[in-house]
């Protein structure tokens, strides 16, 4: 899920403050063991998300998935460690996820990448290039759906040729097409003026 | 807009001991130039020479006073490139951020980037795509976004490598209209001969050389004749 243009009060807060607060809140949640306080924080997290003017159609699937996963966690922990402990863990995780959604869905991807570059800037001492790592991250997110589409096309083609679910028959063309995409994308990066050398700080 | 002359001087490109282009010398001065020819004739290589994506094995490619061998980074700012498959050209997950990507590479500040993104989206009538996730775009929308990303960088020349190959008729016509509206010089490699009707000049490339160079109707007639032979 990527944040579309958001106009809520949360969108106006700098990304660094939001993610810093999220980190602090997440750590604090693990220090709290009272289910009543965690329930209150869960309500607060839901209210925060509700105030974030997020498109709830976009959130429906992730929330459903989250509820299913946490349902499994509740049952497993309930059987192993007792139902109160399980409820506390699930309240904690749910509150943390809702706070995280509130932050990530009100922060543009560009702002997240800039924050990442700033946080990772000490890595320059070790010879790493945070801008390149940030670009790799963004491209991974960008191209996951593209690779999924290629995978489905290849599988469809193999089915049409009667090869069924043969992993080798799918993986070889998938790898070859992925390499072709990588090659074309590298060429596009060059054409669009991307310079792999670290950008001066004032240009970020 | 003053357009820089693009000049190829005795250019040869060789891959694996095979000459893809052989001893080409030509000047590109017109505003609308088409490049046609059979698959494997060297059209794409020729188009990639113009902004330094491919460097000549021998000879020189000049854009204004600069040569691609020495100044490819500067030249790429002035010669934009739209690829055949826009899906692989769109780098960022969101449309507006993708258009801003090239501007960031130019070193522009955030405000200037935002202004140019809005201006370009508006110019191409695709403001509604600004916040869309790139992978959810249709082929036609992707090609428009790829064009927007190049236009936003304000190059004086835009090279298109078979830009309409993956488009349906409606999107092809829309894209053709956008190319016609451009102030920039457009150099279009294509198999879509209709696009070229209003162009100033068309080059027919075969077997690594320019077989014909002239007005669109004559060039297309020559190409048809050659294809039937």
Coordinates of C-alpha atoms in Angstrom, one line a residue:
Chain A
X1 CA 0.0 0.0 0.0
X2 CA 1.4 3.4 -1.0
X3 CA 0.1 6.7 0.3
X4 CA -1.9 8.7 -2.2
X5 CA -2.2 12.5 -1.7
X6 CA -3.4 12.9 1.8
X7 CA -4.7 16.2 3.3
X8 CA -5.2 15.2 6.9
X9 CA -3.5 16.8 9.9
X10 CA -1.1 13.9 10.0
X11 CA 0.1 14.6 6.4
X12 CA 1.4 18.0 7.6
X13 CA 3.7 16.6 10.2
X14 CA 7.3 16.0 8.9
X15 CA 8.0 12.3 8.2
X16 CA 10.9 12.2 10.7
X17 CA 8.7 13.2 13.6
X18 CA 6.0 10.7 12.6
X19 CA 8.3 7.8 12.2
X20 CA 10.2 8.7 15.4
X21 CA 7.0 8.9 17.3
X22 CA 5.9 5.6 15.8
X23 CA 9.1 4.0 17.0
X24 CA 8.7 5.4 20.5
X25 CA 5.1 4.4 20.7
X26 CA 5.9 0.8 19.4
X27 CA 8.6 0.4 22.1
X28 CA 6.2 1.8 24.8
X29 CA 3.5 -0.6 23.8
X30 CA 5.8 -3.5 24.8
X31 CA 6.4 -1.9 28.2
X32 CA 2.6 -1.9 28.9
X33 CA 1.1 -5.1 30.3
X34 CA -2.3 -3.8 31.4
X35 CA -5.1 -4.9 28.9
X36 CA -7.2 -1.9 29.9
X37 CA -4.5 0.6 28.9
X38 CA -3.7 -1.4 25.7
X39 CA -7.4 -1.3 24.9
X40 CA -7.5 2.4 25.4
X41 CA -4.4 2.8 23.1
X42 CA -6.1 0.6 20.5
X43 CA -9.1 2.9 20.5
X44 CA -6.7 5.8 20.2
X45 CA -4.9 4.2 17.3
X46 CA -8.3 3.5 15.6
X47 CA -9.3 7.2 16.1
X48 CA -5.9 8.3 14.7
X49 CA -6.4 6.2 11.6
X50 CA -10.0 7.4 11.3
X51 CA -8.8 11.1 11.4
X52 CA -6.2 10.4 8.8
X53 CA -8.7 10.7 5.9
X54 CA -7.5 7.4 4.4
X55 CA -9.4 5.7 1.7
X56 CA -10.9 2.8 3.6
X57 CA -11.5 0.8 0.4
X58 CA -7.7 0.8 0.1
X59 CA -7.4 -0.4 3.7
X60 CA -10.1 -3.2 3.6
X61 CA -7.9 -6.0 2.4
X62 CA -4.8 -5.3 4.6
X63 CA -7.1 -5.0 7.6
X64 CA -8.9 -8.2 6.8
X65 CA -5.5 -10.0 6.4
X66 CA -4.3 -8.5 9.7
X67 CA -7.4 -9.7 11.5
X68 CA -7.0 -13.2 10.2
X69 CA -3.3 -13.3 11.1
X70 CA -4.0 -11.9 14.6
X71 CA -6.9 -14.4 15.0
X72 CA -4.4 -17.2 14.4
X73 CA -1.9 -15.6 16.8
X74 CA -4.7 -15.2 19.5
X75 CA -5.7 -18.9 19.2
X76 CA -2.1 -20.2 19.3
X77 CA -1.0 -17.9 22.2
X78 CA -4.3 -18.5 24.0
X79 CA -3.7 -22.3 23.9
X80 CA 0.0 -22.0 24.9
X81 CA 0.1 -19.2 27.4
X82 CA -3.4 -18.4 28.5
X83 CA -6.2 -16.2 27.0
X84 CA -5.3 -13.0 28.9
X85 CA -1.7 -13.0 27.7
X86 CA -2.9 -13.7 24.2
X87 CA -5.4 -10.9 24.3
X88 CA -2.7 -8.5 25.6
X89 CA -0.4 -9.5 22.8
X90 CA -3.1 -9.1 20.1
X91 CA -4.2 -5.7 21.5
X92 CA -0.6 -4.6 21.4
X93 CA 0.0 -5.8 17.8
X94 CA -3.3 -4.4 16.5
X95 CA -2.7 -1.0 18.1
X96 CA 0.9 -0.9 16.7
X97 CA -0.4 -1.8 13.2
X98 CA -3.1 0.8 13.2
X99 CA -0.6 3.5 14.3
X100 CA 1.8 2.3 11.6
X101 CA -1.0 2.5 8.9
X102 CA -1.8 6.1 10.1
X103 CA 1.8 7.1 9.6
X104 CA 2.6 5.3 6.4
X105 CA -0.6 6.2 4.6
X106 CA -0.2 9.9 5.4
X107 CA 3.5 10.1 4.3
X108 CA 4.4 10.3 0.7
X109 CA 6.7 7.6 -0.6
X110 CA 9.2 10.4 -1.6
X111 CA 9.2 11.7 1.9
X112 CA 9.9 8.2 3.3
X113 CA 12.8 7.7 0.9
X114 CA 14.2 11.1 1.9
X115 CA 13.9 10.1 5.6
X116 CA 15.5 6.8 4.8
X117 CA 18.4 8.5 3.1
X118 CA 18.9 10.9 6.1
X119 CA 18.8 8.0 8.6
X120 CA 21.1 5.9 6.5
X121 CA 23.6 8.7 5.8
X122 CA 26.1 7.5 8.4
X123 CA 26.6 4.5 6.2
X124 CA 28.5 6.7 3.8
X125 CA 31.4 6.3 6.2
X126 CA 31.4 2.6 5.3
X127 CA 31.3 3.4 1.6
X128 CA 27.6 2.7 1.1
X129 CA 25.4 5.1 -0.9
X130 CA 22.1 5.7 0.9
X131 CA 20.6 7.2 -2.3
X132 CA 21.2 4.0 -4.2
X133 CA 19.8 1.9 -1.4
X134 CA 16.7 4.1 -1.3
X135 CA 16.3 3.8 -5.1
X136 CA 16.7 0.1 -4.9
X137 CA 14.0 0.0 -2.2
X138 CA 11.6 2.1 -4.3
X139 CA 12.3 0.0 -7.4
X140 CA 11.6 -3.2 -5.5
X141 CA 8.2 -1.8 -4.5
X142 CA 7.6 -0.6 -8.0
X143 CA 8.5 -3.8 -9.7
X144 CA 6.9 -6.4 -7.5
X145 CA 3.6 -6.1 -9.2
X146 CA 5.4 -6.1 -12.6
X147 CA 7.2 -9.3 -11.8
X148 CA 3.9 -10.8 -10.6
X149 CA 2.3 -9.9 -13.9
X150 CA 5.2 -11.5 -15.8
X151 CA 4.9 -14.6 -13.7
X152 CA 1.2 -14.9 -14.4
X153 CA 1.8 -14.4 -18.2
X154 CA 4.5 -17.0 -18.2
X155 CA 2.4 -19.5 -16.3
X156 CA -0.5 -18.9 -18.6
X157 CA 1.7 -19.5 -21.6
X158 CA 3.0 -22.7 -20.1
X159 CA -0.6 -23.9 -19.3
X160 CA -1.6 -23.1 -22.9
X161 CA 1.2 -25.3 -24.1
X162 CA 0.1 -28.1 -21.8
X163 CA 3.1 -27.9 -19.4
X164 CA 0.9 -27.7 -16.3
X165 CA 2.6 -26.6 -13.0
X166 CA 6.1 -27.3 -14.0
X167 CA 8.3 -25.0 -11.8
X168 CA 11.3 -25.2 -14.1
X169 CA 9.2 -24.4 -17.2
X170 CA 8.0 -21.3 -15.4
X171 CA 11.2 -20.2 -13.6
X172 CA 13.5 -20.2 -16.6
X173 CA 11.5 -17.8 -18.8
X174 CA 10.6 -15.8 -15.7
X175 CA 14.3 -15.2 -14.9
X176 CA 15.1 -14.4 -18.5
X177 CA 12.2 -11.9 -18.8
X178 CA 13.2 -10.4 -15.4
X179 CA 16.7 -9.9 -16.6
X180 CA 15.4 -8.2 -19.7
X181 CA 13.2 -5.9 -17.6
X182 CA 16.3 -5.1 -15.4
X183 CA 18.3 -4.3 -18.5
X184 CA 15.7 -2.0 -20.0
X185 CA 15.1 -0.3 -16.6
X186 CA 18.9 0.3 -16.2
X187 CA 18.8 1.9 -19.7
X188 CA 15.8 4.1 -18.6
X189 CA 17.7 5.2 -15.5
X190 CA 20.6 6.3 -17.6
X191 CA 18.2 8.1 -20.0
X192 CA 16.5 9.9 -17.2
X193 CA 19.7 11.3 -15.9
X194 CA 20.2 9.1 -12.9
X195 CA 23.7 9.5 -11.5
X196 CA 24.8 6.7 -9.3
X197 CA 27.3 8.9 -7.6
X198 CA 26.0 10.3 -4.2
X199 CA 24.1 13.5 -4.7
X200 CA 25.3 16.6 -2.9
X201 CA 23.2 17.1 0.3
X202 CA 21.7 20.4 -0.9
X203 CA 20.1 18.6 -3.9
X204 CA 18.1 16.1 -2.0
Chain B
X1 CA 13.0 27.2 -29.0
X2 CA 16.4 27.0 -30.7
X3 CA 17.1 23.4 -31.5
X4 CA 20.7 22.1 -31.4
X5 CA 22.0 20.3 -34.5
X6 CA 22.5 16.6 -34.1
X7 CA 25.3 15.4 -36.3
X8 CA 26.7 11.9 -36.8
X9 CA 30.2 11.8 -38.4
X10 CA 31.4 8.4 -39.8
X11 CA 29.6 6.5 -37.1
X12 CA 30.0 2.7 -36.9
X13 CA 28.5 0.6 -34.2
X14 CA 29.7 -2.9 -33.8
X15 CA 28.4 -5.7 -31.5
X16 CA 30.1 -9.0 -31.3
X17 CA 32.1 -8.5 -34.5
X18 CA 29.0 -7.5 -36.4
X19 CA 28.4 -4.0 -37.7
X20 CA 25.0 -2.8 -36.7
X21 CA 25.5 0.6 -38.2
X22 CA 28.2 1.3 -40.8
X23 CA 30.0 4.6 -41.4
X24 CA 26.9 6.8 -41.1
X25 CA 27.2 10.5 -41.6
X26 CA 24.2 12.7 -41.3
X27 CA 22.8 15.9 -39.8
X28 CA 19.4 16.1 -38.0
X29 CA 18.1 19.7 -38.1
X30 CA 14.4 19.3 -38.7
X31 CA 11.7 19.4 -36.0
X32 CA 9.9 16.1 -36.9
X33 CA 12.1 13.3 -38.1
X34 CA 11.0 9.7 -38.6
X35 CA 13.1 6.6 -38.7
X36 CA 11.7 3.5 -40.3
X37 CA 13.1 0.1 -41.4
X38 CA 12.9 -3.6 -40.9
X39 CA 13.5 -5.4 -37.6
X40 CA 17.2 -5.6 -36.8
X41 CA 18.1 -2.9 -39.4
X42 CA 19.8 -0.7 -36.8
X43 CA 16.9 1.8 -36.0
X44 CA 17.0 1.4 -32.3
X45 CA 20.8 1.6 -32.2
X46 CA 20.6 4.7 -34.3
X47 CA 18.1 6.3 -31.9
X48 CA 20.2 5.3 -28.8
X49 CA 23.2 7.0 -30.3
X50 CA 21.5 10.3 -30.2
X51 CA 21.5 10.7 -26.5
X52 CA 24.6 8.6 -25.7
X53 CA 22.7 5.4 -24.5
X54 CA 24.9 3.7 -27.1
X55 CA 28.3 5.1 -28.0
X56 CA 29.8 4.6 -31.4
X57 CA 32.5 2.1 -31.9
X58 CA 34.1 4.6 -34.2
X59 CA 33.1 8.1 -35.4
X60 CA 31.4 10.9 -33.5
X61 CA 27.9 11.9 -32.5
X62 CA 27.5 15.6 -31.7
X63 CA 24.6 17.4 -30.1
X64 CA 25.3 21.1 -30.5
X65 CA 28.9 21.4 -29.5
X66 CA 28.9 18.4 -27.2
X67 CA 29.9 14.8 -28.2
X68 CA 28.2 11.8 -26.7
X69 CA 31.5 10.1 -26.0
X70 CA 32.6 12.9 -23.6
X71 CA 29.4 14.6 -22.5
X72 CA 26.7 11.9 -22.4
X73 CA 25.3 13.2 -19.0
X74 CA 24.8 16.7 -20.3
X75 CA 23.4 15.5 -23.6
X76 CA 20.8 13.3 -21.8
X77 CA 19.4 16.4 -20.2
X78 CA 18.8 17.9 -23.6
X79 CA 17.8 14.8 -25.5
X80 CA 15.0 12.8 -23.8
X81 CA 14.1 9.3 -24.6
X82 CA 10.8 7.5 -24.6
X83 CA 11.1 3.7 -24.8
X84 CA 8.9 1.1 -26.5
X85 CA 7.8 -0.4 -23.2
X86 CA 6.8 2.3 -20.8
X87 CA 6.3 -0.1 -17.9
X88 CA 10.1 -0.6 -17.7
X89 CA 10.7 3.2 -17.9
X90 CA 8.5 4.1 -14.9
X91 CA 10.8 3.9 -11.9
X92 CA 8.8 5.1 -9.0
X93 CA 5.6 3.5 -7.5
X94 CA 3.5 6.6 -7.8
X95 CA 3.0 8.6 -11.0
X96 CA 3.7 12.1 -9.6
X97 CA 6.8 10.8 -7.9
X98 CA 8.0 9.1 -11.1
X99 CA 7.8 12.3 -13.0
X100 CA 9.6 14.1 -10.2
X101 CA 12.4 11.4 -10.3
X102 CA 14.1 12.9 -13.4
X103 CA 13.7 16.4 -12.1
X104 CA 15.5 15.3 -8.9
X105 CA 18.3 13.9 -11.0
X106 CA 18.5 17.4 -12.6
X107 CA 19.1 18.8 -9.1
X108 CA 15.9 20.8 -8.9
X109 CA 14.4 21.8 -5.5
X110 CA 11.2 20.3 -4.1
X111 CA 9.0 23.3 -5.0
X112 CA 10.3 23.5 -8.6
X113 CA 9.8 19.8 -8.9
X114 CA 6.2 20.0 -7.7
X115 CA 5.5 22.9 -10.1
X116 CA 6.9 21.1 -13.1
X117 CA 5.1 17.9 -12.3
X118 CA 1.7 19.7 -12.1
X119 CA 2.5 21.7 -15.2
X120 CA 3.4 18.7 -17.3
X121 CA 0.5 16.6 -16.1
X122 CA -1.8 19.5 -17.0
X123 CA -0.2 19.9 -20.4
X124 CA -0.9 16.3 -21.2
X125 CA -4.3 16.3 -19.6
X126 CA -3.4 13.5 -17.2
X127 CA -3.8 15.4 -13.9
X128 CA -6.1 12.6 -12.7
X129 CA -3.2 10.1 -12.8
X130 CA -1.0 12.0 -10.4
X131 CA -1.6 9.9 -7.4
X132 CA -2.2 6.6 -9.2
X133 CA 0.1 3.6 -8.5
X134 CA 2.2 3.1 -11.6
X135 CA 1.4 -0.6 -11.9
X136 CA -2.3 0.1 -12.1
X137 CA -2.0 2.2 -15.2
X138 CA -3.2 0.9 -18.6
X139 CA -0.7 0.7 -21.5
X140 CA -1.9 4.0 -22.9
X141 CA -1.7 5.8 -19.6
X142 CA 1.8 4.3 -18.9
X143 CA 3.0 5.7 -22.3
X144 CA 1.6 9.1 -21.4
X145 CA 3.3 9.1 -18.0
X146 CA 6.5 8.1 -19.7
X147 CA 6.2 11.0 -22.1
X148 CA 5.3 13.3 -19.2
X149 CA 8.4 12.2 -17.3
X150 CA 10.5 13.2 -20.3
X151 CA 8.7 16.5 -21.1
X152 CA 9.0 17.6 -17.4
X153 CA 12.8 17.6 -17.8
X154 CA 12.4 20.1 -20.7
X155 CA 14.7 18.6 -23.2
X156 CA 14.9 20.3 -26.6
X157 CA 14.9 16.9 -28.5
X158 CA 12.8 13.8 -27.6
X159 CA 13.7 10.5 -29.2
X160 CA 10.8 7.9 -29.3
X161 CA 11.7 4.3 -29.8
X162 CA 8.5 2.6 -31.3
X163 CA 6.3 4.4 -28.9
X164 CA 3.0 3.2 -30.3
X165 CA 3.8 -0.5 -30.7
X166 CA 2.0 -1.5 -27.5
X167 CA -1.0 0.8 -27.9
X168 CA -4.5 0.3 -29.2
X169 CA -5.9 2.5 -31.9
X170 CA -7.4 5.1 -29.6
X171 CA -4.3 5.5 -27.5
X172 CA -2.1 5.5 -30.6
X173 CA -4.1 8.4 -32.0
X174 CA -3.9 10.3 -28.7
X175 CA -0.2 9.7 -28.5
X176 CA 0.2 10.8 -32.1
X177 CA -1.6 14.1 -31.3
X178 CA 0.7 14.7 -28.3
X179 CA 3.8 14.2 -30.4
X180 CA 2.3 16.6 -33.0
X181 CA 1.8 19.3 -30.3
X182 CA 5.3 19.2 -28.9
X183 CA 7.5 22.3 -29.2
X184 CA 10.5 20.0 -29.0
X185 CA 12.2 18.3 -31.8
X186 CA 10.7 14.7 -32.1
X187 CA 12.7 11.9 -33.6
X188 CA 10.5 8.9 -33.9
X189 CA 11.5 5.3 -34.6
X190 CA 8.4 3.5 -35.7
X191 CA 6.7 0.8 -37.8
X192 CA 3.6 2.9 -37.7
X193 CA 3.8 4.7 -41.0
X194 CA 0.7 6.9 -40.5
X195 CA 2.4 8.8 -37.7
X196 CA 4.9 10.1 -40.2
X197 CA 2.5 11.8 -42.6
X198 CA 3.1 15.3 -41.3
X199 CA 6.8 14.9 -40.5
X200 CA 9.5 17.0 -42.1
X201 CA 11.9 14.1 -43.0
X202 CA 12.0 10.4 -42.8
X203 CA 15.1 8.1 -42.9
X204 CA 14.8 4.5 -44.1
X205 CA 17.3 2.3 -42.4
X206 CA 18.3 -1.0 -43.8
X207 CA 21.3 -3.3 -43.1
X208 CA 23.0 -0.7 -41.0
X209 CA 22.8 2.2 -43.4
X210 CA 20.5 4.9 -44.5
X211 CA 18.8 3.6 -47.7
X212 CA 16.6 6.6 -48.2
X213 CA 16.5 10.1 -46.7
X214 CA 13.7 12.5 -47.7
X215 CA 10.1 13.6 -47.5
X216 CA 7.7 11.2 -45.7
X217 CA 5.6 10.2 -48.8
X218 CA 8.7 9.3 -50.8
X219 CA 10.4 7.6 -48.0
X220 CA 7.3 5.5 -47.2
X221 CA 6.9 4.6 -50.8
X222 CA 10.6 3.6 -51.0
X223 CA 10.2 1.5 -47.9
X224 CA 7.1 -0.3 -49.1
X225 CA 8.8 -1.0 -52.4
X226 CA 11.9 -2.4 -50.6
X227 CA 9.7 -4.5 -48.3
X228 CA 7.9 -6.1 -51.2
X229 CA 11.1 -6.9 -53.1

